[in-house]
GROMACS .gro file of C-alpha atoms in nm:
model
  292
    1MET     CA    1   0.000   0.000   0.000
    2PRO     CA    2   0.147   0.340  -0.094
    3PRO     CA    3   0.207   0.589   0.190
    4PRO     CA    4  -0.066   0.849   0.242
    5LEU     CA    5  -0.033   1.174   0.051
    6ARG     CA    6   0.128   1.449   0.265
    7PRO     CA    7   0.162   1.774   0.068
    8GLU     CA    8   0.448   1.995   0.187
    9ARG     CA    9   0.212   2.290   0.240
   10LEU     CA   10   0.014   2.096   0.500
   11ARG     CA   11   0.300   1.944   0.697
   12GLY     CA   12   0.303   2.068   1.054
   13ARG     CA   13  -0.019   2.258   0.991
   14VAL     CA   14  -0.370   2.273   1.133
   15PHE     CA   15  -0.620   2.342   0.856
   16ARG     CA   16  -0.976   2.331   0.733
   17GLY     CA   17  -1.041   2.021   0.529
   18ALA     CA   18  -1.261   2.213   0.286
   19ASP     CA   19  -0.975   2.458   0.216
   20ALA     CA   20  -0.730   2.175   0.144
   21VAL     CA   21  -0.977   2.014  -0.095
   22ARG     CA   22  -1.067   2.345  -0.264
   23LEU     CA   23  -0.696   2.418  -0.326
   24GLY     CA   24  -0.645   2.073  -0.474
   25LEU     CA   25  -0.401   1.970  -0.201
   26LEU     CA   26  -0.608   1.673  -0.086
   27THR     CA   27  -0.912   1.474  -0.190
   28PRO     CA   28  -1.191   1.396   0.057
   29ALA     CA   29  -1.063   1.039   0.068
   30ALA     CA   30  -0.707   1.154   0.141
   31LEU     CA   31  -0.835   1.355   0.440
   32ARG     CA   32  -0.938   1.028   0.601
   33SER     CA   33  -0.588   0.880   0.579
   34SER     CA   34  -0.353   0.825   0.873
   35ALA     CA   35  -0.154   1.134   0.773
   36TRP     CA   36  -0.415   1.362   0.930
   37ARG     CA   37  -0.593   1.380   1.264
   38ARG     CA   38  -0.945   1.520   1.284
   39LEU     CA   39  -0.971   1.780   1.561
   40TYR     CA   40  -1.323   1.911   1.507
   41ARG     CA   41  -1.585   1.884   1.238
   42GLY     CA   42  -1.405   1.998   0.922
   43VAL     CA   43  -1.075   2.081   1.099
   44TYR     CA   44  -0.766   1.862   1.074
   45ALA     CA   45  -0.405   1.855   1.193
   46ASP     CA   46  -0.091   1.692   1.064
   47ALA     CA   47  -0.085   1.360   1.255
   48ALA     CA   48   0.284   1.420   1.326
   49LEU     CA   49   0.189   1.711   1.552
   50PRO     CA   50   0.144   1.630   1.923
   51ASP     CA   51  -0.211   1.580   2.040
   52ASP     CA   52  -0.190   1.860   2.293
   53VAL     CA   53  -0.380   2.168   2.407
   54GLY     CA   54  -0.182   2.399   2.178
   55VAL     CA   55  -0.280   2.207   1.863
   56ARG     CA   56  -0.642   2.191   1.972
   57VAL     CA   57  -0.643   2.566   2.034
   58ARG     CA   58  -0.506   2.625   1.683
   59GLY     CA   59  -0.795   2.421   1.546
   60ALA     CA   60  -1.052   2.602   1.757
   61LEU     CA   61  -0.933   2.939   1.626
   62LEU     CA   62  -1.025   2.830   1.273
   63LEU     CA   63  -1.386   2.786   1.382
   64MET     CA   64  -1.438   3.071   1.628
   65PRO     CA   65  -1.618   3.387   1.510
   66PRO     CA   66  -1.416   3.711   1.532
   67ALA     CA   67  -1.590   3.825   1.851
   68ALA     CA   68  -1.517   3.500   2.037
   69VAL     CA   69  -1.233   3.456   2.285
   70LEU     CA   70  -1.065   3.165   2.459
   71SER     CA   71  -1.175   3.145   2.821
   72GLY     CA   72  -1.194   2.923   3.129
   73ARG     CA   73  -0.920   2.664   3.171
   74THR     CA   74  -0.801   2.720   2.815
   75ALA     CA   75  -0.738   3.087   2.891
   76ALA     CA   76  -0.563   2.982   3.214
   77TRP     CA   77  -0.337   2.760   3.001
   78LEU     CA   78  -0.257   3.058   2.776
   79HIS     CA   79  -0.175   3.272   3.078
   80GLY     CA   80   0.082   3.015   3.195
   81ALA     CA   81  -0.113   2.781   3.424
   82VAL     CA   82  -0.057   2.493   3.184
   83GLU     CA   83  -0.156   2.223   3.434
   84LEU     CA   84  -0.516   2.349   3.438
   85ALA     CA   85  -0.595   2.230   3.084
   86ASP     CA   86  -0.556   1.893   2.915
   87THR     CA   87  -0.644   1.734   2.585
   88ALA     CA   88  -0.923   1.525   2.739
   89ALA     CA   89  -1.126   1.840   2.813
   90PRO     CA   90  -1.302   2.061   2.558
   91VAL     CA   91  -1.145   2.392   2.458
   92ASP     CA   92  -1.327   2.673   2.640
   93VAL     CA   93  -1.469   2.950   2.420
   94SER     CA   94  -1.678   3.252   2.520
   95VAL     CA   95  -1.885   3.459   2.279
   96PRO     CA   96  -2.055   3.791   2.354
   97THR     CA   97  -2.425   3.790   2.426
   98GLY     CA   98  -2.615   3.792   2.099
   99VAL     CA   99  -2.342   3.619   1.891
  100ARG     CA  100  -2.457   3.282   1.762
  101PHE     CA  101  -2.195   3.006   1.765
  102GLY     CA  102  -2.203   2.634   1.834
  103PRO     CA  103  -2.254   2.381   1.952
  104VAL     CA  104  -1.930   2.223   1.828
  105ALA     CA  105  -1.809   1.884   1.951
  106GLY     CA  106  -1.479   1.937   2.131
  107LEU     CA  107  -1.554   2.299   2.228
  108ARG     CA  108  -1.732   2.425   2.539
  109VAL     CA  109  -1.908   2.740   2.422
  110ARG     CA  110  -2.051   2.995   2.664
  111GLN     CA  111  -2.251   3.305   2.571
  112VAL     CA  112  -2.162   3.577   2.823
  113ALA     CA  113  -2.109   3.950   2.862
  114LEU     CA  114  -1.758   4.030   2.738
  115PRO     CA  115  -1.659   4.394   2.802
  116SER     CA  116  -1.343   4.499   2.619
  117THR     CA  117  -1.162   4.542   2.954
  118ASP     CA  118  -1.195   4.167   3.011
  119VAL     CA  119  -1.030   4.070   2.680
  120VAL     CA  120  -0.653   4.055   2.621
  121GLU     CA  121  -0.417   3.906   2.365
  122VAL     CA  122  -0.167   3.643   2.476
  123ARG     CA  123   0.072   3.497   2.220
  124THR     CA  124  -0.151   3.638   1.943
  125ARG     CA  125  -0.455   3.457   2.089
  126ARG     CA  126  -0.751   3.658   2.214
  127CYS     CA  127  -0.862   3.539   2.556
  128THR     CA  128  -1.020   3.657   2.879
  129SER     CA  129  -0.790   3.857   3.107
  130ALA     CA  130  -0.617   3.683   3.397
  131THR     CA  131  -0.859   3.827   3.651
  132ARG     CA  132  -1.168   3.749   3.443
  133THR     CA  133  -1.036   3.397   3.380
  134ALA     CA  134  -0.987   3.336   3.753
  135LEU     CA  135  -1.330   3.471   3.842
  136ASP     CA  136  -1.500   3.267   3.568
  137LEU     CA  137  -1.345   2.952   3.714
  138ALA     CA  138  -1.443   3.058   4.067
  139ARG     CA  139  -1.803   3.123   3.957
  140ASP     CA  140  -1.860   2.827   3.729
  141GLU     CA  141  -1.673   2.529   3.874
  142PRO     CA  142  -1.757   2.323   4.185
  143LEU     CA  143  -1.601   2.485   4.490
  144ALA     CA  144  -1.317   2.237   4.541
  145GLU     CA  145  -1.217   2.245   4.173
  146ALA     CA  146  -1.241   2.624   4.167
  147VAL     CA  147  -1.001   2.641   4.462
  148VAL     CA  148  -0.763   2.398   4.290
  149ALA     CA  149  -0.754   2.632   3.990
  150LEU     CA  150  -0.715   2.948   4.199
  151ASP     CA  151  -0.431   2.790   4.399
  152VAL     CA  152  -0.242   2.734   4.074
  153LEU     CA  153  -0.318   3.078   3.931
  154LEU     CA  154  -0.201   3.247   4.252
  155ALA     CA  155   0.110   3.030   4.278
  156ARG     CA  156   0.206   3.107   3.917
  157ASP     CA  157   0.151   3.482   3.973
  158VAL     CA  158  -0.103   3.483   3.693
  159VAL     CA  159  -0.327   3.687   3.922
  160THR     CA  160  -0.297   3.826   4.274
  161ARG     CA  161  -0.538   3.798   4.563
  162ALA     CA  162  -0.565   4.178   4.571
  163GLU     CA  163  -0.676   4.181   4.205
  164LEU     CA  164  -0.937   3.916   4.275
  165GLN     CA  165  -1.070   4.093   4.582
  166HIS     CA  166  -1.093   4.421   4.392
  167ALA     CA  167  -1.285   4.253   4.111
  168LEU     CA  168  -1.515   4.087   4.364
  169ALA     CA  169  -1.626   4.427   4.500
  170ALA     CA  170  -1.942   4.388   4.290
  171PRO     CA  171  -2.308   4.384   4.390
  172PRO     CA  172  -2.405   4.054   4.561
  173SER     CA  173  -2.657   3.989   4.282
  174SER     CA  174  -2.380   3.944   4.024
  175ARG     CA  175  -2.374   3.593   3.876
  176GLY     CA  176  -2.200   3.346   4.105
  177ILE     CA  177  -2.040   3.621   4.312
  178ARG     CA  178  -2.100   3.452   4.648
  179ARG     CA  179  -1.947   3.126   4.527
  180ALA     CA  180  -1.652   3.315   4.381
  181ARG     CA  181  -1.590   3.499   4.708
  182ARG     CA  182  -1.588   3.172   4.901
  183ALA     CA  183  -1.344   3.017   4.654
  184VAL     CA  184  -1.109   3.316   4.683
  185GLU     CA  185  -1.128   3.298   5.062
  186LEU     CA  186  -1.024   2.932   5.053
  187ALA     CA  187  -0.752   2.968   4.790
  188ASP     CA  188  -0.389   2.940   4.899
  189PRO     CA  189  -0.085   2.954   4.668
  190ARG     CA  190   0.118   2.737   4.904
  191ALA     CA  191  -0.062   2.420   4.789
  192GLU     CA  192   0.167   2.187   4.595
  193SER     CA  193  -0.084   1.952   4.434
  194PRO     CA  194  -0.451   1.942   4.333
  195GLN     CA  195  -0.524   1.666   4.585
  196GLU     CA  196  -0.371   1.873   4.863
  197SER     CA  197  -0.599   2.162   4.763
  198ARG     CA  198  -0.905   1.934   4.762
  199LEU     CA  199  -0.810   1.796   5.103
  200ARG     CA  200  -0.765   2.145   5.246
  201VAL     CA  201  -1.106   2.255   5.114
  202LEU     CA  202  -1.273   1.947   5.258
  203LEU     CA  203  -1.127   2.020   5.602
  204ALA     CA  204  -1.210   2.391   5.578
  205LEU     CA  205  -1.574   2.316   5.500
  206ALA     CA  206  -1.579   2.105   5.817
  207GLY     CA  207  -1.460   2.405   6.017
  208LEU     CA  208  -1.094   2.300   6.038
  209THR     CA  209  -0.814   2.539   5.940
  210PRO     CA  210  -0.485   2.358   5.880
  211VAL     CA  211  -0.171   2.546   5.777
  212PRO     CA  212  -0.051   2.445   5.427
  213GLN     CA  213   0.312   2.343   5.366
  214TYR     CA  214   0.416   2.384   5.727
  215THR     CA  215   0.781   2.345   5.827
  216VAL     CA  216   0.823   2.129   6.138
  217ARG     CA  217   1.129   2.199   6.353
  218ASP     CA  218   1.272   2.018   6.655
  219ALA     CA  219   1.333   2.167   7.000
  220GLU     CA  220   1.664   2.312   6.884
  221GLY     CA  221   1.507   2.475   6.580
  222GLY     CA  222   1.649   2.221   6.334
  223PHE     CA  223   1.454   2.124   6.023
  224VAL     CA  224   1.250   1.804   6.061
  225ALA     CA  225   1.011   1.801   5.764
  226ARG     CA  226   0.767   2.006   5.563
  227VAL     CA  227   0.417   1.865   5.580
  228ASP     CA  228   0.120   1.916   5.346
  229LEU     CA  229  -0.120   2.040   5.613
  230ALA     CA  230  -0.053   2.103   5.980
  231PHE     CA  231  -0.229   2.178   6.306
  232PRO     CA  232   0.077   2.314   6.490
  233ASP     CA  233  -0.087   2.352   6.832
  234GLN     CA  234  -0.183   1.984   6.833
  235ARG     CA  235   0.137   1.877   6.652
  236LEU     CA  236  -0.072   1.694   6.397
  237ALA     CA  237   0.015   1.667   6.027
  238VAL     CA  238  -0.228   1.562   5.754
  239GLU     CA  239  -0.049   1.428   5.448
  240TYR     CA  240  -0.189   1.329   5.110
  241ASP     CA  241  -0.031   0.994   5.021
  242GLY     CA  242  -0.016   0.957   4.641
  243ALA     CA  243   0.060   0.635   4.453
  244TRP     CA  244   0.422   0.739   4.390
  245HIS     CA  245   0.495   0.694   4.762
  246GLY     CA  246   0.480   0.319   4.708
  247ALA     CA  247   0.812   0.311   4.518
  248PRO     CA  248   1.074   0.119   4.724
  249GLN     CA  249   1.324   0.406   4.753
  250GLN     CA  250   1.051   0.657   4.832
  251LEU     CA  251   0.902   0.423   5.093
  252ALA     CA  252   1.235   0.411   5.278
  253ARG     CA  253   1.265   0.792   5.268
  254ASP     CA  254   0.906   0.829   5.391
  255ARG     CA  255   0.972   0.599   5.686
  256ARG     CA  256   1.281   0.793   5.788
  257ARG     CA  257   1.082   1.116   5.758
  258LEU     CA  258   0.797   0.973   5.969
  259ASN     CA  259   1.047   0.865   6.233
  260ARG     CA  260   1.184   1.220   6.249
  261LEU     CA  261   0.833   1.364   6.287
  262THR     CA  262   0.749   1.113   6.562
  263ALA     CA  263   1.072   1.192   6.746
  264ALA     CA  264   0.976   1.561   6.734
  265GLY     CA  265   0.642   1.480   6.899
  266TRP     CA  266   0.424   1.496   6.587
  267ARG     CA  267   0.154   1.257   6.469
  268VAL     CA  268   0.053   1.208   6.106
  269VAL     CA  269  -0.282   1.128   5.947
  270PHE     CA  270  -0.224   0.987   5.600
  271VAL     CA  271  -0.493   1.045   5.337
  272THR     CA  272  -0.541   0.860   5.006
  273ALA     CA  273  -0.762   0.917   4.705
  274ALA     CA  274  -1.005   0.659   4.844
  275ASP     CA  275  -1.032   0.860   5.168
  276LEU     CA  276  -1.131   1.171   4.972
  277ARG     CA  277  -1.426   0.977   4.831
  278ASP     CA  278  -1.559   0.929   5.187
  279PRO     CA  279  -1.531   1.282   5.326
  280GLU     CA  280  -1.740   1.225   5.640
  281ALA     CA  281  -1.520   0.937   5.756
  282LEU     CA  282  -1.204   1.132   5.673
  283VAL     CA  283  -1.313   1.442   5.866
  284ALA     CA  284  -1.412   1.222   6.161
  285ARG     CA  285  -1.067   1.063   6.159
  286VAL     CA  286  -0.891   1.402   6.159
  287VAL     CA  287  -1.119   1.538   6.434
  288ALA     CA  288  -1.053   1.228   6.646
  289ALA     CA  289  -0.679   1.273   6.599
  290LEU     CA  290  -0.705   1.640   6.702
  291ARG     CA  291  -0.899   1.550   7.015
  292SER     CA  292  -0.659   1.277   7.115
   0.00000   0.00000   0.00000
């Protein structure tokens, strides 16, 4: 079988299939070959390109009307918080009220008010501003996931807490403003993983206020360990225990670390992904440890 046709003009490109056919570069049958990857209806990419957010954004731009902008987690990705977007999720697009667009499989299209002050250009891509992006996530996503996103945006200096608080000085009737305020209150740039953020939110909603990324020291002031979440007065640490901790070398390091914490008078509650799926039992375990 001969190799699929790959015209030089289309190599490394994202393009409309109809344009390639109209220019005589490909036939409809050739578009279905392994040389090309379909991104959206009528939009293709060179299959040699990575299947990543950047390529999917390039494809989305070929479909979006001029007034549309990238928004949500896709805008966060553009602003530098790359961990907030992935290829498994749709590309987020916002269009001004009154502009008709969509639905399009692979895009999440929202029709919203888009004042010019909320629109910026990043790497030649029009998207919502950093502050608008953060507030959209805080308004639209479940509380724990909104805090995960805000933790990352604050840690990456994409937006500051002062900017968010200034933007939140809006009438209480504004869409999702109460939820956004709660998410901003709970956000903390010290978090080092999404699961740590989710764990902190879960405890906060139960009325507990652990200190993130707390440095434990011994009686002489020497470094013992840095723990995910801490209740210093009770000398209790709450640690999220990911799968990577099961590696043999890591297990040995973890045991030495736990021994140092125990010698310094600290106790540790370890939390797994399964524990997060049973929040009532997890909170009860932490409360019992605090009381003991």
